[in-house]
Coordinates of C-alpha atoms in Angstrom, one line a residue:
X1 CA 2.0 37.6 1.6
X2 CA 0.5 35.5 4.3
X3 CA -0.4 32.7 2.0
X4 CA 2.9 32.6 -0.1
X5 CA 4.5 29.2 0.1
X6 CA 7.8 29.6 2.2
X7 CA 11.1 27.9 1.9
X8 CA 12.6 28.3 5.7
X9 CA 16.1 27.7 6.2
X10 CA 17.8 27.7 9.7
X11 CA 21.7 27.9 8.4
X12 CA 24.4 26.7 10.7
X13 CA 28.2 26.1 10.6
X14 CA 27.8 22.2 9.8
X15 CA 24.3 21.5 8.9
X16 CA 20.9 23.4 7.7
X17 CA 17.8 22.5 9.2
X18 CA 14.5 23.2 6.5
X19 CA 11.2 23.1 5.7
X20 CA 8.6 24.0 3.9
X21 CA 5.9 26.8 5.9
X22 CA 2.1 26.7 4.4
X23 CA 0.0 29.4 5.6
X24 CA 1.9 29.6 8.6
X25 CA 1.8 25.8 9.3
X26 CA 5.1 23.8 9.1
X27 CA 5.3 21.1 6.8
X28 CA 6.5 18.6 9.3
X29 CA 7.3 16.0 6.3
X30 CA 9.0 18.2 4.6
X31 CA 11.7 18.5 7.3
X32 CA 15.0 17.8 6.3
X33 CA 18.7 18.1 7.7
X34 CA 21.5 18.9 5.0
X35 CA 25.0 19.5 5.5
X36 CA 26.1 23.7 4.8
X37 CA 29.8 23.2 3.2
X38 CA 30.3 25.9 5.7
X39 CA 34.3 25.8 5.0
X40 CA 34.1 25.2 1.6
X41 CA 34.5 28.2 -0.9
X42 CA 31.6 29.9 -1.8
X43 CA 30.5 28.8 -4.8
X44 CA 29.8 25.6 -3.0
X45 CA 28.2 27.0 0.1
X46 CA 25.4 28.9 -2.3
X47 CA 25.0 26.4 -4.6
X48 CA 24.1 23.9 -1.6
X49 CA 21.5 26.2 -0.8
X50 CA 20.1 26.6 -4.1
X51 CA 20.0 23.2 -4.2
X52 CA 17.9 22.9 -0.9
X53 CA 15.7 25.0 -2.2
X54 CA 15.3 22.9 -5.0
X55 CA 14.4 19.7 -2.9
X56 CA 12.6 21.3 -0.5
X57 CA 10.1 22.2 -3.7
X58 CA 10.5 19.0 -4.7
X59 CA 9.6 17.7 -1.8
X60 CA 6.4 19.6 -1.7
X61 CA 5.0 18.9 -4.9
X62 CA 5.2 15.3 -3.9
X63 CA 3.6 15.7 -0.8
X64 CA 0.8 18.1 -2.0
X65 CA 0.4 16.7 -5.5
X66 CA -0.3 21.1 -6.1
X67 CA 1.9 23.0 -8.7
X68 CA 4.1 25.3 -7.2
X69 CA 3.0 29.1 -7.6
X70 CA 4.7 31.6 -9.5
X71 CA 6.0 33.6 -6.5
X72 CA 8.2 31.7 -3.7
X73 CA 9.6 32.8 -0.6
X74 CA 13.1 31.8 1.3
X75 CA 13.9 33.1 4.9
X76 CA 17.2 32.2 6.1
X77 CA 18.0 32.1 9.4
X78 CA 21.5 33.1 8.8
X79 CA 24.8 33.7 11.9
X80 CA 26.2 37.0 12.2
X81 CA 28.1 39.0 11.5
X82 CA 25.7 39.6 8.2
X83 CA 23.8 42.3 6.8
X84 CA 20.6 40.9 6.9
X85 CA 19.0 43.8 5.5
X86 CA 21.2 43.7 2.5
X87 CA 22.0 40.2 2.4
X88 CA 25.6 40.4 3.0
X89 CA 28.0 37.9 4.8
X90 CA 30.6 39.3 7.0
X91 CA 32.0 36.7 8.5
X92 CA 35.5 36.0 9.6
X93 CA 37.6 34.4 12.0
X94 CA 34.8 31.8 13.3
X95 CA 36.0 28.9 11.2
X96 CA 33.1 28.8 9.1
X97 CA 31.3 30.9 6.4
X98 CA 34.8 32.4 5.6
X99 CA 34.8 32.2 1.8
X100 CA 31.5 34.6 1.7
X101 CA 33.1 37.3 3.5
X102 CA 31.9 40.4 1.7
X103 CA 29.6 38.4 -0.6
X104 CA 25.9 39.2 -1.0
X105 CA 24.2 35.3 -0.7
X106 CA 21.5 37.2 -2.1
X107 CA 22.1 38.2 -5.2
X108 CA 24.1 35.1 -6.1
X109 CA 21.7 32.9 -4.3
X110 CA 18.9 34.5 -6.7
X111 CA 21.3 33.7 -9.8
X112 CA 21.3 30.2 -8.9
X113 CA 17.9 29.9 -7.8
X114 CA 17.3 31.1 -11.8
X115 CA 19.5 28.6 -13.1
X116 CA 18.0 25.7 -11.0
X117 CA 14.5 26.9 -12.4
X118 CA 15.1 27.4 -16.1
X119 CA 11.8 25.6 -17.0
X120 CA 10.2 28.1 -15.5
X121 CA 11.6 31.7 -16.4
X122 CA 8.4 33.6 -14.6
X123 CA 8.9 31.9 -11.6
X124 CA 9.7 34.7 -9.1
X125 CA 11.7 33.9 -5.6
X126 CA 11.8 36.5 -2.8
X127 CA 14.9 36.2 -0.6
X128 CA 14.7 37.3 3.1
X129 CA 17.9 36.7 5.5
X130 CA 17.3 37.1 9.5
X131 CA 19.0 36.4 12.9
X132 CA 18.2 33.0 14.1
X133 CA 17.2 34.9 17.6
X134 CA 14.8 37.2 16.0
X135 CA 13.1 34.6 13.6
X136 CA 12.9 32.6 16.9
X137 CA 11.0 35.5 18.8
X138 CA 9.0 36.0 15.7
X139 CA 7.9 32.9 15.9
X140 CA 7.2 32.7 19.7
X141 CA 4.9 35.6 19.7
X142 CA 2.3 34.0 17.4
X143 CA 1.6 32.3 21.0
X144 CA 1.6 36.1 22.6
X145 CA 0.4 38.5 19.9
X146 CA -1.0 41.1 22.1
X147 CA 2.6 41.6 24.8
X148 CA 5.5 43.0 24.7
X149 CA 8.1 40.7 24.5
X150 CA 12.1 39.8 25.4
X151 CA 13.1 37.2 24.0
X152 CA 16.3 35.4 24.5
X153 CA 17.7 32.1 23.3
X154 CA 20.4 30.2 25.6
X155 CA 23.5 27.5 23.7
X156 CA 26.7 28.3 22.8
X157 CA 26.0 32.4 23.0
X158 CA 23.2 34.4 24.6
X159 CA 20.7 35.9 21.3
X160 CA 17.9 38.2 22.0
X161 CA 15.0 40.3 20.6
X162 CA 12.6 43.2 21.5
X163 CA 8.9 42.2 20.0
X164 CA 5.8 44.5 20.1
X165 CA 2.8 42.9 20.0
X166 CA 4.4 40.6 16.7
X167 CA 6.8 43.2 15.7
X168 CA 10.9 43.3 16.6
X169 CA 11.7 46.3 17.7
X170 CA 16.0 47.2 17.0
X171 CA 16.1 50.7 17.8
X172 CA 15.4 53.6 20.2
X173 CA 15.4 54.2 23.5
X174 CA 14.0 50.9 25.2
X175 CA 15.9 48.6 23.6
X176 CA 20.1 47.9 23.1
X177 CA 21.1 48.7 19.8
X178 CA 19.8 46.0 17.7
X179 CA 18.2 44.9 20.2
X180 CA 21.4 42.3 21.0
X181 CA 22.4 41.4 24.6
X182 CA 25.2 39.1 23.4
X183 CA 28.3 41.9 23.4
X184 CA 27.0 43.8 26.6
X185 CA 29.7 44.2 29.3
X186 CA 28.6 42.1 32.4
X187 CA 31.6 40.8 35.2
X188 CA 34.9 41.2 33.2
X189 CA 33.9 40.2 30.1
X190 CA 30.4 40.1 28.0
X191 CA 27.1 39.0 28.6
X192 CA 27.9 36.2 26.0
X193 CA 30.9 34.7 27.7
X194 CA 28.3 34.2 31.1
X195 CA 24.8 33.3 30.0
X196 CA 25.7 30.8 27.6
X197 CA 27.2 26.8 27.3
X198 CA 30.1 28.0 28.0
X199 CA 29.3 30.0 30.6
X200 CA 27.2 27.3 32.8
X201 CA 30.5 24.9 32.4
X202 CA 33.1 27.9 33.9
X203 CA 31.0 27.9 36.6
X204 CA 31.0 24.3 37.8
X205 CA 34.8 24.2 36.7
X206 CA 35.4 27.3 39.5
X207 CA 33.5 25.3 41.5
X208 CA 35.6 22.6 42.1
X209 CA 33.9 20.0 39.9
X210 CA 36.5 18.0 37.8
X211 CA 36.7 17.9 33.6
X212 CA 35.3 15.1 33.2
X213 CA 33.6 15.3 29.6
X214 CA 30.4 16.4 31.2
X215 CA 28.0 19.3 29.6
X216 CA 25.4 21.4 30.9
X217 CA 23.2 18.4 30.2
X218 CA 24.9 16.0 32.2
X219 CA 24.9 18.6 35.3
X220 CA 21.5 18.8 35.0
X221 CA 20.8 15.5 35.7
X222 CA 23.2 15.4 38.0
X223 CA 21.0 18.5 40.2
X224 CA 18.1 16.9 39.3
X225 CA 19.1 13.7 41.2
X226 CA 20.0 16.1 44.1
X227 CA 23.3 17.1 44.0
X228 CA 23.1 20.0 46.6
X229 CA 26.0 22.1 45.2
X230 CA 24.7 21.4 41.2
X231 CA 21.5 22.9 42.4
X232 CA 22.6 25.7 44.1
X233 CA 25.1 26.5 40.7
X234 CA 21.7 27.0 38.3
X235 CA 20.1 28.4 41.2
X236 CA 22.6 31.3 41.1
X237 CA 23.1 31.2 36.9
X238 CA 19.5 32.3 37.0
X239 CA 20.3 34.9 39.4
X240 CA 22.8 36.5 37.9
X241 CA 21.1 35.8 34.3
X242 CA 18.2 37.6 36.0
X243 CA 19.5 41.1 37.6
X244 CA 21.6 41.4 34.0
X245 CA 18.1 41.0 32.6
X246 CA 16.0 43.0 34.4
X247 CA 16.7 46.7 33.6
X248 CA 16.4 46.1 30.1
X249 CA 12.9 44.7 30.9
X250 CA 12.0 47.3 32.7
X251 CA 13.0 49.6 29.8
X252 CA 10.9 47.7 27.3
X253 CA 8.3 47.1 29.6
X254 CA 8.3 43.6 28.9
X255 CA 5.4 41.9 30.5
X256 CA 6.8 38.0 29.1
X257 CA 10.8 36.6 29.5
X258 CA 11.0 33.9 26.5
X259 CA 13.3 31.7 26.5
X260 CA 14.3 29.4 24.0
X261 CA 17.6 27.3 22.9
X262 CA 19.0 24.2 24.0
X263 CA 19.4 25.7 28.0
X264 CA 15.5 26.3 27.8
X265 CA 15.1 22.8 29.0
X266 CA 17.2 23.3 32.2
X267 CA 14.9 26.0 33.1
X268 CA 13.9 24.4 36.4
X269 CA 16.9 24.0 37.9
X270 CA 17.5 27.9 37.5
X271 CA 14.1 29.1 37.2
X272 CA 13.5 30.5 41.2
X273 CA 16.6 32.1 40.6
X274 CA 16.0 33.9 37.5
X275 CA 12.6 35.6 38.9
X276 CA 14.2 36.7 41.6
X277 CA 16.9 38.6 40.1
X278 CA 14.1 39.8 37.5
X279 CA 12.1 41.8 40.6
X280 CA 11.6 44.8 41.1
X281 CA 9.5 46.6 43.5
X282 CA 6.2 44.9 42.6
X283 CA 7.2 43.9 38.8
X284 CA 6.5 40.5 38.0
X285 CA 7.1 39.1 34.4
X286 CA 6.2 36.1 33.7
X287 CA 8.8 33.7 32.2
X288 CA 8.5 31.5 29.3
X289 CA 10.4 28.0 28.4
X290 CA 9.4 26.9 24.1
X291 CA 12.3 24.5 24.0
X292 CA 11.4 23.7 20.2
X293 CA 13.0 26.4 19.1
X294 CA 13.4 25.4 15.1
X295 CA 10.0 25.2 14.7
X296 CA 9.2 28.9 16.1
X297 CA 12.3 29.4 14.4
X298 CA 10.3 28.5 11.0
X299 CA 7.4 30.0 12.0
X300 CA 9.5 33.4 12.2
X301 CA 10.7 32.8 8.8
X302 CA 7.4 32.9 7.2
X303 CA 6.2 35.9 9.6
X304 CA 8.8 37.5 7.6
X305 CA 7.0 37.8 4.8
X306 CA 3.3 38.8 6.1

């Protein structure tokens, strides 16, 4: 399946991000930003992707000059809650996505994908969905194929994955179930309410520092141009993002931290802190900052179908 033409798809809320993935090589050209319809009913939302598809192909063909092959792939990178296994959307309550509650995007994403293609009734598509976490840490371990990995991405929540020498690992002993950090308990909430956009701004709110429409890039800078106090805030974000870390490394065995999302590029400012909470006794794993997360993203997508 390696050398299957793949449709990647990283689905958000307002927007999805796409490209076309030859022989594990993005199609730089071929990326393209559409909007998702994710409030619209669903009819809309699938047909939008359908018709992605459709240019994404189109797209290709125009840039290759090749005829498209008989057998395509799409890999979603799709938000949760979802059965990605059966390609179910179960959605609710997160103002978006609400209208496919209970509906498989699968099936009726296939059904449209056969309408779109009438001319060509042989054509085949295979239709993969996947957490944009896990696609991400797919992606990242083409860089690290032979370690074990943890793998976490830092925005608006905390996502995570377990890879093995390229392949996620979801269940048994060393891992969380599903290998998800986001819903852990940690302080009096969840891990996902701490490491996280969110997160980073309670912290300088508690900390005395007024409202004033800044975000966790704006405090960056601000440390960066040596704000003692900003400093010593990421310092101790890392810290704590560290000791929540490290038993679960320690149960995996993870010899690399990954980290990817839009926080990846603050990763100096907390850095010294986060390898400190991540010891101990004479462990040391080495962390990793890939702040172009879509394209490892896309890279997952097509690992997908190896």
């Amino acid at each position: 399946m390696k050398d299957k033409l793949v449709l990647a798809m990283d689905v958000g809320g307002t927007s999805v991000k796409a490209c076309v993935v030859e022989r594990g090589e993005v199609l730089r050209h071929t990326l393209t930003h559409y909007p998702s319809y994710g409030k619209e009913p669903a009819a809309v939302i699938i047909g939008q992707l359908a018709a992605i598809v459709t240019d994404l192909l189109r797209q290709y063909v125009q840039l290759t000059q090749r005829n498209l092959p008989d057998e395509l792939c799409v890999g979603l990178a799709f938000p949760g809650p979802f059965d990605y296994d059966e390609g179910t959307c179960w959605i609710r309550g997160l103002d978006k996505f609400e209208s496919l509650y209970g509906v498989n995007v699968r099936e009726r994403l296939l059904e449209e994908l056969h309408a779109f293609d009438r001319t060509q009734p042989a054509r085949q598509f295979k239709v993969v969905f996947q957490n944009d976490a896990r696609l991400f840490g797919l992606g990242a371990s083409v860089r690290f194929p032979d370690e074990r990995l943890a793998v976490i991405t830092l925005g608006t929540g905390i996502g995570s994955c377990f890879i093995d020498r390229g392949k996620l690992v979801t269940k048994g002993p060393s891992v969380p179930a599903d290998g998800y950090l986001f819903g852990l308990p940690h302080g009096e909430g969840i891990a996902d309410h701490c490491f996280s956009r969110r997160g980073i701004l309670a912290l300088f709110r508690e900390a005395g520092y007024s409202d004033d429409g800044y975000d966790v890039k704006e405090y960056a800078e601000l440390a960066r141009r040596g704000d003692a106090r900003a400093c010593e805030l990421f310092w101790s974000f890392g810290l704590e993002l560290g000791s929540f870390l490290a038993p679960f490394m320690r149960q995996f065995s993870a010899e690399r931290l990954v980290i990817g999302g839009q926080i990846a590029g603050s990763l100096d400012l907390f850095d010294e802190g986060l390898q400190q909470g991540l010891q101990t006794g004479k462990c040391y794993i080495v962390v990793e900052a890939l702040e172009d997360a879509l394209y490892h993203t896309f890279i997952g997508a097509s690992r997908m179908f190896l």
